[in-house]
Coordinates of C-alpha atoms in Angstrom, one line a residue:
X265 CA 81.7 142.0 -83.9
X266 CA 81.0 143.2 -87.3
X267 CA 80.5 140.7 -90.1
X268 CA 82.5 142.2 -92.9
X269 CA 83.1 140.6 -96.7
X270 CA 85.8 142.1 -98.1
X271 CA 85.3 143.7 -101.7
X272 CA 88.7 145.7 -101.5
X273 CA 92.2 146.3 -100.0
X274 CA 92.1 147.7 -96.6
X275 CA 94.6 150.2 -94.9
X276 CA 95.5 148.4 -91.5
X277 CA 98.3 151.1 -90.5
X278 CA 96.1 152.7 -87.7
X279 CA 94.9 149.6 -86.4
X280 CA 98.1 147.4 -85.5
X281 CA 101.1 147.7 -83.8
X282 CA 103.4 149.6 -84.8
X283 CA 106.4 147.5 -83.9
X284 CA 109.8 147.7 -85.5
X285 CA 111.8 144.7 -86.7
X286 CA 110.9 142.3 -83.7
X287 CA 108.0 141.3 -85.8
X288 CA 108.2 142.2 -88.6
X289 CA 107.5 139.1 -90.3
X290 CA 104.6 138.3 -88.6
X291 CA 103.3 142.0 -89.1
X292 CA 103.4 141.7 -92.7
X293 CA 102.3 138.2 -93.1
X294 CA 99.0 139.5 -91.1
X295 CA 98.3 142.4 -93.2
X296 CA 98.5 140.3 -96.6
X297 CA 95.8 138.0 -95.5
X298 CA 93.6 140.4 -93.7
X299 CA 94.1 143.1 -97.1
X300 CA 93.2 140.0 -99.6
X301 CA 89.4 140.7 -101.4
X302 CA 89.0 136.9 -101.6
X303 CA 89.1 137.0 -97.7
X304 CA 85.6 136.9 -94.9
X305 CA 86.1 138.8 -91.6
X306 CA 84.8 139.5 -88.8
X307 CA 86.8 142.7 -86.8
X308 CA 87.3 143.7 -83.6
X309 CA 89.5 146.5 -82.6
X310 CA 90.1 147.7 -79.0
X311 CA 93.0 150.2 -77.8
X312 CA 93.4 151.9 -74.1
X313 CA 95.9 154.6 -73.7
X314 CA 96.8 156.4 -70.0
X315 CA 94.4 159.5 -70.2
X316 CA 97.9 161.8 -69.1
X317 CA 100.1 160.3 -70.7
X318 CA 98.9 158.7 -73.8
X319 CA 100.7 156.0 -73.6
X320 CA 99.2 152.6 -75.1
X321 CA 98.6 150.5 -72.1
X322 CA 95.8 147.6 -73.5
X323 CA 95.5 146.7 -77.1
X324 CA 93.1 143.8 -78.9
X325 CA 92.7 143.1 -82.5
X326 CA 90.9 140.1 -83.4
X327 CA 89.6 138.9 -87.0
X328 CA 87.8 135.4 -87.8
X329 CA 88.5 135.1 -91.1
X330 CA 87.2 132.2 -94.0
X331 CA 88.7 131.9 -96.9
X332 CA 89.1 129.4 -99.7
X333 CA 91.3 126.6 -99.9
X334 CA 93.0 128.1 -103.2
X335 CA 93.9 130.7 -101.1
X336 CA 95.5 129.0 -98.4
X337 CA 98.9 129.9 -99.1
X338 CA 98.2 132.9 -96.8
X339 CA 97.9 131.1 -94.0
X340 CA 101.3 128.9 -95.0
X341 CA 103.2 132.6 -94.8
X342 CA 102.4 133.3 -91.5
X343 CA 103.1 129.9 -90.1
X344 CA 106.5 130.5 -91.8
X345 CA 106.4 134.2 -90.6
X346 CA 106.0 133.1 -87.2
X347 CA 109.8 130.4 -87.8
X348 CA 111.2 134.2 -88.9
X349 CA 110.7 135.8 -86.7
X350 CA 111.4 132.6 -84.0
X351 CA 114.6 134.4 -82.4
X352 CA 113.0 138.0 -81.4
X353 CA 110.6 136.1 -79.5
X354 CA 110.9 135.1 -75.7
X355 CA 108.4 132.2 -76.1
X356 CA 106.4 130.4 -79.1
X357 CA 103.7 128.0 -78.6
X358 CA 102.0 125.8 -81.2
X359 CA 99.4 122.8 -80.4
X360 CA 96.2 121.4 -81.5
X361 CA 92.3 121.8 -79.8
X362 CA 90.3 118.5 -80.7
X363 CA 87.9 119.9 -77.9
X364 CA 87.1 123.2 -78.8
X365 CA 84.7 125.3 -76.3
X366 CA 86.6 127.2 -74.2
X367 CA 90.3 127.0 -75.3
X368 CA 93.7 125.3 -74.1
X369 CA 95.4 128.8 -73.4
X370 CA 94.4 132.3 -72.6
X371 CA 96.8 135.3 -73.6
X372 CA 96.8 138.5 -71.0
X373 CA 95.4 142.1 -72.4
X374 CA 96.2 145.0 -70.8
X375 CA 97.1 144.4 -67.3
X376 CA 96.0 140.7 -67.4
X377 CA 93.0 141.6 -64.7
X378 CA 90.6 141.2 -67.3
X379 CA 89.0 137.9 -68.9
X380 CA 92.1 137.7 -71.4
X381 CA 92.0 136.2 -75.0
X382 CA 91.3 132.5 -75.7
X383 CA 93.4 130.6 -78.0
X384 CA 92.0 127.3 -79.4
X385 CA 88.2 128.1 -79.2
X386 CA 87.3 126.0 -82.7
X387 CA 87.6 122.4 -81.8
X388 CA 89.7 120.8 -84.5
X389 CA 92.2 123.6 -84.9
X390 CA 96.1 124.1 -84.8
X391 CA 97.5 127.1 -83.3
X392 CA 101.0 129.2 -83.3
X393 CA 101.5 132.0 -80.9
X394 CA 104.3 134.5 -79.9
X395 CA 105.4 136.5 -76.9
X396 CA 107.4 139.8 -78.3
X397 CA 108.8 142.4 -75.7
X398 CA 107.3 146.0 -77.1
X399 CA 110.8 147.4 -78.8
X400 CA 109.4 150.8 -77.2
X401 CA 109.2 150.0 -73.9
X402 CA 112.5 150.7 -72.3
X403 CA 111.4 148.9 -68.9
X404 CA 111.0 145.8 -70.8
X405 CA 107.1 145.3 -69.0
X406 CA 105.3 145.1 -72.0
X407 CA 104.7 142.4 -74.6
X408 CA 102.7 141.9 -77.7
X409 CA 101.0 138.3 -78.6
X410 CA 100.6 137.5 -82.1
X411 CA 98.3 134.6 -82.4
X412 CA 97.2 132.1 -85.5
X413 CA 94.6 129.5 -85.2
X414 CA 93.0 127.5 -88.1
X415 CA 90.9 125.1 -88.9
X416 CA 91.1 123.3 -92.8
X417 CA 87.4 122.4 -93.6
X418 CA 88.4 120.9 -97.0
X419 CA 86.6 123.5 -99.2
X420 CA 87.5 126.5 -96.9
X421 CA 89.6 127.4 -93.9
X422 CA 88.3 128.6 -91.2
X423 CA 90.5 130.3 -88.6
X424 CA 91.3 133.2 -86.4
X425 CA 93.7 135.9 -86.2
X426 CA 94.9 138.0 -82.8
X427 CA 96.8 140.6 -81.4
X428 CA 97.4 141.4 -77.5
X429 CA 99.4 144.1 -76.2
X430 CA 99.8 143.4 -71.7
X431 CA 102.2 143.4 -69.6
X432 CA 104.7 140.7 -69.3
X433 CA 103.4 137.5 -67.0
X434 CA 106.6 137.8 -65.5
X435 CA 105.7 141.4 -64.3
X436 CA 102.3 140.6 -63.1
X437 CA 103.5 137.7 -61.1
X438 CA 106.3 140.1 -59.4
X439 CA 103.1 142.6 -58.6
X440 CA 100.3 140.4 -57.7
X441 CA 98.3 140.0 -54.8
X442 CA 99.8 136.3 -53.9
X443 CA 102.4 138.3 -52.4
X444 CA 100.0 139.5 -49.6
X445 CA 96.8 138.4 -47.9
X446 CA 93.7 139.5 -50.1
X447 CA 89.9 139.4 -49.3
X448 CA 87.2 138.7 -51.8
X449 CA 83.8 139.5 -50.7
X450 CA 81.4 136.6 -52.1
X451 CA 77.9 136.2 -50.6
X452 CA 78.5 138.4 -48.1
X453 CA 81.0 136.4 -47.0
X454 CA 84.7 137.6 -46.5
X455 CA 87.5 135.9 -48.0
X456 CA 91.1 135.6 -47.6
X457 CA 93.5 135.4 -50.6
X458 CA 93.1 131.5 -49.7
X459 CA 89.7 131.4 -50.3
X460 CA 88.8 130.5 -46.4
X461 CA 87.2 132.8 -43.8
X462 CA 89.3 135.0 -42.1
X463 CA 89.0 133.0 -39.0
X464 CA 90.2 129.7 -40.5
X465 CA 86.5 128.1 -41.8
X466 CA 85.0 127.7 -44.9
X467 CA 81.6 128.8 -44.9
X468 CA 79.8 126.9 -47.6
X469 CA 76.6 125.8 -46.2
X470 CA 74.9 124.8 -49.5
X471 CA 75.0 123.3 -52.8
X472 CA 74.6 126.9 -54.3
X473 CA 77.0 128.6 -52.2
X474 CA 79.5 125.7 -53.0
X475 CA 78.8 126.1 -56.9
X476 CA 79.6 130.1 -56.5
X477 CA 83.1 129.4 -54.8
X478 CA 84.2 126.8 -57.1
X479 CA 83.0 128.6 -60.0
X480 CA 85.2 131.1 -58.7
X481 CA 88.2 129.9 -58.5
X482 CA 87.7 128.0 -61.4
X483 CA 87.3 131.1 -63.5
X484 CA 90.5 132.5 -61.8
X485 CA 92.5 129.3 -63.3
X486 CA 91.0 129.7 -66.4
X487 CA 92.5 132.9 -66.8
X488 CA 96.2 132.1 -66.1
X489 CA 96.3 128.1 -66.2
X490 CA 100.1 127.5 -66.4
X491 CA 100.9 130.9 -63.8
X492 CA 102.7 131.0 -60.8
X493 CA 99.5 130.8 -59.1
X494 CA 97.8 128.4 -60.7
X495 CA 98.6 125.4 -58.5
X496 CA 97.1 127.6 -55.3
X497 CA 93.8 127.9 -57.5
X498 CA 93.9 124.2 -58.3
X499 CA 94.8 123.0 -54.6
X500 CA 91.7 125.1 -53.5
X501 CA 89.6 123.9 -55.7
X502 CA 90.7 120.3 -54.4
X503 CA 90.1 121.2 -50.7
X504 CA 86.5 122.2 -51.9
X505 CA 85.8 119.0 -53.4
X506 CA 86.7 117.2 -50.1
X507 CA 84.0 119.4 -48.2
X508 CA 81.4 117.9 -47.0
X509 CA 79.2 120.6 -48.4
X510 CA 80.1 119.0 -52.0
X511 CA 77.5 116.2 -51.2
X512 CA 74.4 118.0 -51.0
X513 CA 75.1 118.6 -55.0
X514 CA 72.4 117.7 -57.0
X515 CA 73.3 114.4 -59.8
X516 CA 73.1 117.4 -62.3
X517 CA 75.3 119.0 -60.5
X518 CA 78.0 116.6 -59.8
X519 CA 77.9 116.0 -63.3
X520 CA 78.2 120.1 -64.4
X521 CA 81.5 120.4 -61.9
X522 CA 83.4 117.2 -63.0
X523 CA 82.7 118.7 -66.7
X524 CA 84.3 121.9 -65.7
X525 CA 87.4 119.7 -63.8
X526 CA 88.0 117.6 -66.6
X527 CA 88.4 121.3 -68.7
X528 CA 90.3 123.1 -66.2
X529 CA 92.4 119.4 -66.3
X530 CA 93.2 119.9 -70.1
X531 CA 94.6 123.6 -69.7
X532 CA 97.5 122.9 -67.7
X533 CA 100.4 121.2 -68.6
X534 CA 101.9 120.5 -64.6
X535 CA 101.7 116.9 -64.4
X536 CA 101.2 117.6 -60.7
X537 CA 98.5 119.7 -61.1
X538 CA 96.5 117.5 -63.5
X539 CA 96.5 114.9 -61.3
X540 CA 94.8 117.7 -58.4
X541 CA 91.9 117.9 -60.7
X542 CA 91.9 113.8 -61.4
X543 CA 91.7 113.9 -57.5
X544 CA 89.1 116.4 -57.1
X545 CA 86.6 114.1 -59.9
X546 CA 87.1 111.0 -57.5
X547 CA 85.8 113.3 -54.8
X548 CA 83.1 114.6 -56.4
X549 CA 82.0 111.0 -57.7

């Protein structure tokens, strides 16, 4: 990303949405803090489009923004942009991140196969997002995500700003591979879609081999931690922990993977699930 101070008004028609009433608010609300000269930003900008049909299929804007604490009336308009525009939307989500790292939610782009946009990465900060069904889209399988986070640091606020255009969670869940067997290949080794050897075994013969499959599925939760697949990533992430395999970790080791539990812990909100992980840390100690 490219550091950028502003020293005048920017023209932002090319670079978001254009979407028509459903946010509207929001939209404008976005533009007047990203357009203000008293504003720091960082950009990035990245839009896909089918090569034969041109139509928009991925979209991210992103700007990390500080600006003074005289000036954060422009942060107060979006919040209230975000209560506007409350009925158009099919879900709104606010919270808080007092850890910070690697985020308490993470927001689809595109067709939700890639690593996805993390909300909540400063530690400290409040968030706001919103799920909008793209007005255009007569099939009704595309969304945008508007996203505020921000962080008041007494003299300054520090925050981010975001925009992801994907495909509804509801639509990838309707078209993804839990619906059939799948195979991963991993160390030469060929998985099912449950993360076991096709004949029934799970071949993790090492502490490095174990580290590769749990980091696996770990990322895979990461990326959609309160999906309808979620709980399968967690439950095999628990089965891992009981393998006897999980003892030849190093301390370090053990330490590194209760860490990453006690994240992937914090990014769900399935009581059930939580208490998966909890289970999983008892193992590994």
């Amino acid at each position: 990303m490219n550091q950028i101070k502003k020293i005048g008004a920017v023209t932002l028609l090319g670079l978001l949405p254009l979407v028509t009433q459903a946010q509207q608010h929001i939209k404008a609300a976005f533009d007047a803090l990203v357009q203000d000269n008293s504003v720091e930003l960082s950009v990035e900008h990245k839009l896909e489009k089918d090569p034969e049909t041109g139509i928009k299929e991925s979209q991210f804007d992103f700007w990390e923004f500080t600006l003074p604490k005289s000036k954060q009336v422009l942060v107060k308009n979006i919040q209230q942009a975000f209560d506007l525009d409350r009925e158009q939307a099919y879900s709104i989500s606010t919270g808080s991140n007092s850890r910070g790292g690697e985020g308490v939610e993470v927001l689809a782009i595109g067709n939700g196969k890639g690593s996805g946009y993390s909300v909540g990465e400063i530690k400290g900060s409040d968030y706001i997002y919103g799920l909008f069904i793209d007005p255009e889209d007569a099939e009704r399988i595309h969304r945008y995500a508007y996203v505020l986070e921000w962080k008041d640091k007494g003299d300054e606020i520090l925050g981010r700003l975001a925009i992801t255009y994907a495909t509804t969670l509801k639509y990838r869940q309707g078209n993804s591979t839990t619906k059939r067997r799948q195979r991963i290949i991993l160390n030469g080794s060929s998985l099912d879609g449950n993360g076991f050897e096709a004949t029934g075994s799970f071949q993790a013969t090492d502490g490095s081999n174990w580290l590769a499959h749990f980091n696996m599925y770990a990322r895979m939760f990461r990326q959609t931690p309160n999906s309808a697949a979620s709980p399968y990533y967690a439950n095999y992430i628990y089965e891992l922990c009981k393998k006897p395999e999980a003892n030849k970790l190093s301390v370090d080791e053990k330490k590194m993977v209760i860490e990453e539990l006690a994240k992937l812990k914090h990014l769900t909100d399935d009581e059930f699930t939580q208490n998966i992980f909890l289970k999983a840390m008892k193992n590994i100690k």
